[in-house]
DNA sequence: CCCCTATGCGTTAACGTTAACGCTTTTGTA
DNA sequence: TACAAAAGCGTTAACGTTAACGCATAGGGG
């Protein structure tokens, strides 16, 4: 045993690195690196010795140095419009959890839907050397994302997407079948007997909004119901815009007997507008939302809505991105993964017989 | 002009670094570094030249290399129990926003309240070289946090805290005055005439739970109301535990006429339990929560609760942590910053006269 | 017994940046 | 005009890690 200065062992405050270990173990720092990353070409004995010294010294690997030489940071960026939105929160949870399971960390970026914010975040993330970026904030037209796709930087689109052909050809998209979701929502209303159905769309800059609207229109078409232009109101996914939209419907001469809001926030806004006007839900007007955010299930609300597996969506997105990173961006063929939405019948449409549910499902199968 | 190979300018795919710029500018890479970090001792002319070349080449600084040499990463860790909780979400938003304003990024860590998860995250964060860590997940007894405080690693406690003397002596805590909040809640109930008040506490491992409970007890004491042991139920901050607690109250011979739940989630659970039992709120039983999470304001719920500035809380926490990092940990004296909670009167306590509110405030001032 | 191939290590050079130091050249002042 | 000080820049060495390469020694087959 030739270890010098054993007294300095335990509580030394200075950060210990691979060379410190090397000295104590009488080997080169490369050997220490080999031991720590248990590579081959090292004797079991010396390896154990090194590992024990490392433990004694409280060695903590410097991942910054490692990142510099490996050109891999084991870090991902998550670019989201707004963390405060419970939808994104659940998504983020799925993302964070599977990322850590796969050995990656997440840097959080909240763009507030501002595309120049998004750009700045992207620059920062790339400067920090993230291995890939998860976007759940894509605009329909998003030059930032097109540029990244063009360059071949590993990204994944989750929830929202871009229709740009190059992006479609190069990057993964994980979402739900929003067209089907919109279809299910409006079909539900139709099957309950509604013929005048108002729809509050999301922002036309977001793919999910237009897709859900499209699904709703297809349902109307399938069931041969006339589409009135004034029954389609464009919102912005915020509760206030649902509230405003609800008021617009209230002021109409022929007010719709049912409303489909393309997300729950807006549905809650509509709900409030109707309640304030003295209407009863579902007796006077039916209401259906989209997303199934946690609180819509609450007593006193119990919104009928379209559910989706947000956690799973996030998980899949990360798995795909990490696979792409580790298998190499070029050889990795892109996929579009659409999860299936689910009609969640609660109380705001006033009908919840089991038979109906079953029949409805069958009806759907026939259509598609 | 001696720039060689100008054709390689625009679209070269290889990552450009400081030395590439140096070559084109006929200077040393150090000069380029000086130009980019606009340090002194550089001629305006060469600086502009370098900057323009950098722009042309699409230079992006490698912050990993910079971190390695500077021993600063401009990255903070955020250790949270659960992102999905809307309370933490709003907090996180405040944190993320002010962090980016100050030039820092946030690595997100969700511990699920597991202290060994927390430990692993801390190790990872430190390996990744974060400059500091924000904890909103502290247990009352949290060896991880004590260790960090001991070592002098920059951290800040937000929302939750530890009572360990060393931690109190060394690290900042940003929260609200939970004792006052609990006091306000119970006082509100008392002033409405309630004398038998049930309380559902949070986990005894969390400081906020015990403090709010303590505040409630002080209110009872101040107003000379007997404290019944069986009226204090320990919950765990989840909705289910509120639901269970509510059921316990329902089964009592002398059921309390009002309930204070130490967070909104549990209050909503209680709400559901009572509604299912056919009770009306507030006519049959009054209910008050704590936190003012977004959805408690919804039509159909409208929970009376104790509000707090979550966004601001997060913002202050980051400001303090960054100040500590940049001014040096030793010279930085720790502070305890308590924001003031606010009684938010909605409908679940059945009383909302303006006069009462004013009077209530005055009453409070007298007490303290 | 010799050669050939593993095995077990050390040497050296990256990765891209900043910082200490030192050398010219300019500027300012007596 | 001379000389100190400052400005402007280059050289070199870090930061902590991995990887390519090379050199011994041990083991195995002819």
Short mmCIF file of C-alpha atoms in Angstrom, two decimals, chain A residues 184 188 288-289 291-293 296-297 302-308 310 341-349 357 361:
data_model
loop_
_atom_site.label_atom_id
_atom_site.label_comp_id
_atom_site.label_asym_id
_atom_site.label_seq_id
_atom_site.Cartn_x
_atom_site.Cartn_y
_atom_site.Cartn_z
CA UNK A 184 -66.49 11.83 -31.33
CA UNK A 188 -72.04 12.47 -29.21
CA UNK A 288 -68.68 19.13 -24.28
CA UNK A 289 -65.01 19.94 -23.92
CA UNK A 291 -58.64 17.23 -22.94
CA UNK A 292 -60.06 15.93 -19.69
CA UNK A 293 -57.90 18.09 -17.49
CA UNK A 296 -63.24 18.83 -15.08
CA UNK A 297 -64.13 15.70 -13.15
CA UNK A 302 -68.40 17.17 -14.22
CA UNK A 303 -67.74 18.17 -17.74
CA UNK A 304 -68.31 15.69 -20.52
CA UNK A 305 -65.17 15.78 -22.57
CA UNK A 306 -62.71 13.97 -24.78
CA UNK A 307 -59.94 12.28 -22.87
CA UNK A 308 -56.42 11.54 -23.87
CA UNK A 310 -51.21 12.87 -21.72
CA UNK A 341 -58.98 9.82 -27.89
CA UNK A 342 -61.82 8.66 -25.73
CA UNK A 343 -65.26 10.04 -25.09
CA UNK A 344 -65.73 10.66 -21.39
CA UNK A 345 -69.36 11.03 -20.56
CA UNK A 346 -70.12 12.96 -17.43
CA UNK A 347 -72.95 15.34 -16.84
CA UNK A 348 -72.86 18.37 -19.07
CA UNK A 349 -74.57 16.61 -21.93
CA UNK A 357 -72.22 4.16 -25.00
CA UNK A 361 -68.91 2.92 -30.21
#
